[in-house]
Coordinates of C-alpha atoms in Angstrom, one line a residue:
M146 CA -51.9 -5.8 -35.5
D147 CA -50.0 -8.1 -32.8
K148 CA -46.7 -9.0 -33.8
I149 CA -45.3 -12.6 -33.0
L150 CA -42.0 -14.3 -33.0
I151 CA -42.1 -17.9 -33.5
T152 CA -38.9 -19.9 -33.0
G153 CA -38.6 -23.4 -34.6
A154 CA -40.9 -22.2 -37.1
S155 CA -39.8 -24.6 -39.9
G156 CA -40.2 -27.6 -37.7
F157 CA -43.4 -29.8 -37.3
I158 CA -45.1 -28.0 -34.4
G159 CA -43.8 -24.6 -35.2
S160 CA -45.0 -24.6 -38.9
F161 CA -48.5 -25.2 -37.4
I162 CA -48.3 -22.4 -34.9
V163 CA -47.2 -20.2 -37.9
E164 CA -50.3 -21.3 -39.7
E165 CA -52.9 -20.4 -36.9
A166 CA -51.1 -17.3 -36.1
L167 CA -51.7 -16.2 -39.8
R168 CA -55.1 -17.2 -39.6
R169 CA -55.6 -14.9 -36.7
N170 CA -54.3 -12.0 -38.8
M171 CA -51.2 -11.6 -36.7
E172 CA -48.0 -10.2 -38.3
V173 CA -45.9 -13.4 -38.1
W174 CA -42.2 -13.5 -38.0
A175 CA -40.7 -16.9 -38.5
A176 CA -37.3 -17.4 -36.9
V177 CA -35.2 -19.9 -38.9
R178 CA -31.6 -20.9 -39.7
K179 CA -29.8 -20.4 -43.1
S180 CA -30.0 -24.2 -43.4
S181 CA -33.7 -24.5 -42.5
S182 CA -36.3 -26.0 -44.9
R183 CA -39.0 -23.4 -45.8
E184 CA -41.3 -26.3 -47.3
W185 CA -44.2 -25.4 -44.7
L186 CA -43.4 -21.6 -44.8
R187 CA -44.7 -20.6 -48.2
D188 CA -47.2 -17.9 -47.2
S189 CA -46.2 -14.6 -48.7
R190 CA -47.4 -13.0 -45.4
I191 CA -44.6 -14.6 -43.4
H192 CA -41.6 -12.4 -42.4
F193 CA -38.4 -14.3 -41.9
I194 CA -36.0 -13.4 -39.6
E195 CA -32.6 -15.4 -38.9
L196 CA -31.6 -15.8 -35.4
D197 CA -28.5 -17.2 -33.8
L198 CA -29.6 -18.8 -30.5
G199 CA -25.9 -19.8 -29.7
S200 CA -25.1 -16.3 -28.6
T201 CA -26.9 -13.7 -26.5
E202 CA -24.9 -10.9 -28.0
R203 CA -25.4 -11.9 -31.6
L204 CA -29.2 -12.6 -30.9
T205 CA -29.6 -9.3 -29.3
A206 CA -28.1 -7.4 -32.2
Q207 CA -30.4 -9.5 -34.6
L208 CA -33.3 -8.4 -32.9
R209 CA -32.3 -4.9 -32.7
E210 CA -31.5 -4.9 -36.5
A211 CA -34.9 -6.2 -37.4
G212 CA -36.3 -3.4 -35.6
V213 CA -39.6 -5.2 -34.6
R214 CA -41.2 -4.7 -31.2
F215 CA -42.7 -8.1 -30.7
D216 CA -45.8 -8.5 -28.5
Y217 CA -45.6 -12.3 -28.4
V218 CA -42.9 -14.8 -28.5
V219 CA -43.4 -18.5 -28.8
H220 CA -40.3 -20.7 -28.4
A221 CA -40.7 -24.0 -30.1
A222 CA -37.1 -24.4 -31.4
G223 CA -35.1 -27.3 -30.2
V224 CA -33.8 -30.9 -30.8
T225 CA -35.4 -34.0 -29.8
K226 CA -32.7 -36.3 -30.8
S227 CA -29.0 -35.6 -31.3
L228 CA -25.7 -37.5 -32.0
H229 CA -24.0 -36.1 -29.1
K230 CA -25.6 -35.5 -25.6
D231 CA -24.0 -32.1 -25.1
D232 CA -26.2 -30.9 -28.0
F233 CA -29.2 -31.1 -26.0
R234 CA -28.0 -28.7 -23.2
R235 CA -26.3 -26.4 -25.9
I236 CA -29.4 -26.0 -28.0
N237 CA -32.3 -26.6 -25.7
T238 CA -31.0 -25.0 -22.5
E239 CA -28.5 -22.5 -23.6
G240 CA -30.6 -21.7 -26.6
T241 CA -33.4 -20.8 -24.4
R242 CA -31.2 -18.8 -21.9
H243 CA -29.8 -16.9 -24.8
L244 CA -33.3 -16.1 -26.4
A245 CA -34.6 -14.9 -23.0
D246 CA -31.6 -12.8 -22.1
A247 CA -31.6 -11.2 -25.6
L248 CA -35.6 -10.5 -25.5
L249 CA -34.7 -8.4 -22.0
A250 CA -31.5 -6.9 -23.4
A251 CA -33.6 -5.7 -26.6
D252 CA -36.3 -4.2 -24.4
M253 CA -39.1 -6.1 -25.8
P254 CA -42.5 -4.9 -24.6
L255 CA -43.7 -8.8 -24.6
K256 CA -47.4 -9.3 -23.5
R257 CA -46.5 -13.1 -23.2
M258 CA -44.2 -15.8 -24.0
V259 CA -44.9 -19.4 -24.5
Y260 CA -42.1 -21.9 -24.0
L261 CA -42.8 -25.6 -25.4
S262 CA -41.3 -27.9 -22.9
S263 CA -42.2 -31.5 -22.4
L264 CA -43.5 -34.4 -20.2
S265 CA -40.3 -35.9 -20.6
I266 CA -38.7 -33.7 -18.0
F267 CA -40.5 -36.0 -15.2
G268 CA -38.8 -39.2 -16.3
A269 CA -40.3 -42.5 -15.2
I270 CA -42.2 -41.7 -11.9
R271 CA -45.5 -43.1 -10.4
E272 CA -44.7 -46.3 -12.1
T273 CA -46.0 -48.5 -9.4
Q274 CA -49.3 -50.1 -10.5
P275 CA -51.9 -48.9 -10.7
Y276 CA -50.3 -45.9 -12.5
E277 CA -51.4 -42.4 -11.4
E278 CA -51.3 -39.2 -13.5
I279 CA -48.2 -37.1 -13.3
R280 CA -48.8 -33.9 -11.4
E281 CA -47.3 -30.4 -11.4
S282 CA -46.5 -30.8 -7.7
D283 CA -44.3 -34.0 -8.8
T284 CA -40.5 -33.5 -8.6
P285 CA -39.0 -33.9 -12.0
Q286 CA -36.6 -36.8 -12.3
P287 CA -35.5 -36.6 -16.1
N288 CA -34.1 -39.9 -17.3
T289 CA -32.8 -38.6 -20.7
A290 CA -30.6 -35.9 -21.8
Y291 CA -33.4 -34.4 -23.5
G292 CA -35.6 -34.2 -20.5
Q293 CA -32.8 -32.9 -18.6
S294 CA -32.0 -29.9 -21.0
K295 CA -35.7 -29.1 -21.1
L296 CA -35.9 -29.0 -17.3
E297 CA -32.9 -26.8 -16.9
A298 CA -34.3 -24.2 -19.7
E299 CA -37.5 -24.2 -17.6
R300 CA -35.6 -23.6 -14.4
Y301 CA -33.8 -20.7 -16.0
L302 CA -36.8 -19.2 -17.2
D303 CA -38.3 -19.3 -13.5
T304 CA -35.5 -17.1 -12.6
L305 CA -36.7 -14.4 -14.9
A306 CA -40.4 -14.7 -14.0
D307 CA -40.7 -11.1 -12.7
R308 CA -39.1 -9.7 -15.8
L309 CA -40.3 -12.2 -18.5
P310 CA -44.0 -13.3 -18.7
C311 CA -43.5 -16.7 -19.8
V312 CA -46.0 -19.8 -19.7
T313 CA -44.8 -23.2 -20.2
L314 CA -46.5 -26.0 -21.9
R315 CA -45.5 -29.7 -21.3
P316 CA -47.1 -32.0 -24.0
T317 CA -46.9 -35.4 -24.0
G318 CA -46.3 -37.6 -27.5
V319 CA -47.2 -35.1 -30.2
Y320 CA -48.1 -36.5 -33.4
G321 CA -50.0 -35.5 -36.7
P322 CA -49.2 -34.3 -40.5
R323 CA -45.6 -33.5 -41.0
E324 CA -44.3 -35.6 -38.0
R325 CA -41.4 -38.0 -38.7
D326 CA -41.0 -40.1 -35.7
Y327 CA -44.5 -41.7 -35.5
F328 CA -44.3 -41.8 -39.2
L329 CA -41.6 -44.5 -39.0
M330 CA -44.1 -46.7 -36.9
A331 CA -46.6 -46.3 -39.8
K332 CA -44.0 -47.2 -42.3
S333 CA -42.9 -50.1 -40.5
I334 CA -46.5 -51.5 -40.2
K335 CA -46.8 -50.8 -43.8
G336 CA -43.9 -53.2 -44.2
H337 CA -45.6 -55.9 -42.2
T338 CA -43.6 -55.5 -39.0
D339 CA -44.4 -53.8 -35.6
F340 CA -42.5 -53.8 -32.2
A341 CA -43.5 -53.5 -28.6
V342 CA -41.1 -53.3 -25.9
G343 CA -41.2 -54.9 -22.4
F344 CA -43.9 -57.1 -20.9
R345 CA -44.9 -54.8 -18.1
R346 CA -48.1 -52.9 -18.7
Q347 CA -47.5 -49.5 -20.2
D348 CA -49.9 -46.5 -20.3
I349 CA -49.2 -44.1 -23.1
T350 CA -50.8 -40.6 -23.8
F351 CA -50.9 -38.5 -26.9
V352 CA -51.7 -35.2 -28.2
Y353 CA -52.6 -34.1 -31.8
V354 CA -50.5 -31.3 -33.1
S355 CA -53.9 -28.9 -33.7
D356 CA -54.4 -29.4 -29.8
V357 CA -50.8 -28.2 -29.1
V358 CA -51.5 -25.2 -31.1
Q359 CA -54.7 -24.4 -29.5
A360 CA -53.1 -24.4 -26.2
V361 CA -50.2 -22.2 -27.4
F362 CA -52.9 -19.7 -28.3
L363 CA -54.8 -20.0 -25.0
A364 CA -51.7 -19.4 -23.1
L365 CA -50.7 -16.3 -25.1
E366 CA -54.3 -14.9 -24.4
R367 CA -54.8 -16.0 -20.7
G368 CA -51.7 -17.9 -19.4
Q369 CA -50.6 -16.5 -16.0
A370 CA -46.7 -16.0 -16.1
G371 CA -44.8 -18.6 -14.5
R372 CA -47.4 -21.2 -14.9
K373 CA -46.6 -24.9 -16.3
Y374 CA -49.4 -26.9 -18.1
F375 CA -49.4 -30.5 -19.3
L376 CA -51.0 -31.4 -22.5
S377 CA -52.7 -34.6 -23.7
D378 CA -55.9 -35.5 -25.5
G379 CA -57.1 -36.6 -22.0
S380 CA -57.3 -40.3 -22.6
V381 CA -55.1 -43.2 -22.0
Y382 CA -54.1 -45.7 -24.2
N383 CA -52.3 -49.2 -24.1
S384 CA -49.1 -49.6 -25.8
A385 CA -50.8 -51.5 -28.9
A386 CA -53.4 -48.7 -29.6
F387 CA -51.4 -46.5 -31.8
S388 CA -50.3 -49.5 -33.9
R389 CA -53.7 -51.0 -34.1
L390 CA -55.2 -47.8 -35.4
I391 CA -52.4 -47.4 -37.9
R392 CA -53.1 -50.7 -39.2
E393 CA -56.6 -50.1 -39.6
E394 CA -56.1 -47.0 -41.5
L395 CA -53.6 -48.8 -43.8
G396 CA -56.2 -51.4 -44.8
R397 CA -55.1 -54.1 -42.2
P398 CA -52.1 -55.3 -44.0
W399 CA -50.8 -58.6 -42.5
W400 CA -48.2 -58.1 -39.9
I401 CA -45.9 -59.6 -37.3
R402 CA -45.9 -57.8 -33.9
L403 CA -43.0 -58.6 -32.0
T404 CA -42.6 -57.9 -28.3
V405 CA -38.9 -57.8 -27.4
P406 CA -37.4 -57.8 -23.7
L407 CA -35.8 -54.5 -22.4
W408 CA -32.5 -55.9 -22.6
V409 CA -32.7 -56.5 -26.2
L410 CA -33.8 -53.0 -26.8
R411 CA -31.1 -51.6 -24.7
A412 CA -28.5 -53.7 -26.7
C413 CA -30.2 -52.4 -30.0
C414 CA -30.1 -48.9 -28.8
W415 CA -26.4 -49.0 -27.9
V416 CA -25.5 -50.5 -31.3
F417 CA -27.6 -48.0 -33.3
E418 CA -26.0 -45.1 -31.2
Q419 CA -22.3 -46.4 -32.1
A420 CA -23.3 -46.8 -35.7
G421 CA -24.8 -43.1 -35.8
R422 CA -21.7 -41.7 -34.5
L423 CA -19.5 -43.4 -37.0
T424 CA -21.7 -42.5 -39.9
G425 CA -22.7 -39.2 -38.6
R426 CA -26.4 -39.8 -38.9
V427 CA -28.9 -39.4 -36.2
L428 CA -30.8 -42.9 -36.2
A429 CA -33.9 -43.8 -34.7
L430 CA -32.7 -45.5 -31.7
N431 CA -30.0 -44.5 -29.0
T432 CA -29.8 -44.6 -25.3
D433 CA -32.1 -41.6 -24.7
K434 CA -34.6 -43.5 -26.8
Y435 CA -34.2 -46.5 -24.8
H436 CA -35.1 -44.8 -21.5
I437 CA -38.4 -43.3 -23.5
L438 CA -39.6 -46.6 -24.6
R439 CA -39.1 -48.4 -21.4
Q440 CA -41.0 -46.0 -19.4
R441 CA -44.3 -47.4 -18.5
N442 CA -46.5 -44.4 -17.2
W443 CA -47.0 -41.3 -19.4
R444 CA -50.4 -40.2 -17.6
C445 CA -50.4 -36.6 -16.8
D446 CA -53.0 -34.2 -15.3
I447 CA -54.5 -31.6 -17.8
E448 CA -56.9 -30.4 -15.4
P449 CA -55.0 -27.3 -14.7
A450 CA -55.0 -26.4 -18.5
R451 CA -58.6 -27.1 -18.9
R452 CA -59.4 -24.9 -15.7
E453 CA -57.1 -22.0 -16.3
L454 CA -56.6 -21.9 -19.9
G455 CA -59.9 -23.4 -21.3
Y456 CA -58.1 -26.1 -23.1
R457 CA -60.5 -28.6 -24.6
P458 CA -58.7 -31.2 -26.8
Q459 CA -60.5 -31.7 -30.1
V460 CA -58.9 -34.6 -31.6
Q461 CA -58.8 -38.1 -30.0
L462 CA -56.3 -40.7 -31.0
E463 CA -58.8 -42.6 -33.6
E464 CA -59.4 -39.5 -35.4
G465 CA -55.8 -38.1 -35.2
V466 CA -54.4 -41.3 -36.7
R467 CA -56.9 -41.1 -39.4
R468 CA -55.7 -37.6 -40.3
S469 CA -52.1 -38.4 -40.1
V470 CA -52.2 -41.6 -42.4
A471 CA -54.4 -39.8 -44.9
W472 CA -51.8 -37.0 -44.9
Y473 CA -49.0 -39.5 -45.3
K474 CA -50.7 -41.1 -48.3
E475 CA -51.6 -37.6 -50.0
H476 CA -48.1 -36.5 -49.8
G477 CA -46.4 -39.7 -51.0
W478 CA -44.7 -40.6 -47.6
L479 CA -46.7 -43.9 -47.6

């Protein structure tokens, strides 16, 4: 039985990766922190392991103490938002470096590792209309602390390519059951308000969580070490599509859809960021979020994933939104 270690197992994407690994009859080890919720990790077959991604030495010791020789590792742990920009580098970049170094120090006989990165490492490129797909040959120009931290993690893994067989996945916006950021949009629409940002055309891409999970296991099975793949559902949407579909699934409540200029968004993000620092809470808007929302082109080329991995997106946006809203209703979120 193949043994798989999944970091970020208690998170949105990680918990679905755990479920798929169990479905495949793998011996699943879920890496968690003491403070991690185990709400989506109730299956009795799951083995838990506490890992300290803040220290290579401590992490190496923990891996050795567990006495497990992992065949596969999926590194899904990380932060997408934080009060302090330094946390992105500390957790996303340094945490990845510590894990990679510890796996090598513990002499794990890995068949393959998958690292979940992000389309955000490229920032706002190819933004001259008509927009073109972002390609792997493009030079990353991250415009957020999050994107920069993911890029630095990728680059470190590249330096270990001859010793650590790692495949990198770069999904666009991931949504689905259990996801909280897009849920806030649904909650706002239920409350009769929706927002759009900027007046210039915006092309958006999405990928449903089960398709990300599909790509993870395809990469584990047949991904070539050192390769990097974009993930989306293969379609491109305008900025109103997601909101419109959510509203349909909510029974078409009356709404006010406001389009605000970028300067208003920037001011709001600054205010929210300061409020977050004062209250110690991570709020929905901050300067990183400003750069994400103002970006106009989220197209990406998934042909290499189709060709090399056999990736075939199964869930388009209309069906994905239907499933997500149904789950939010069933679990009392909406």
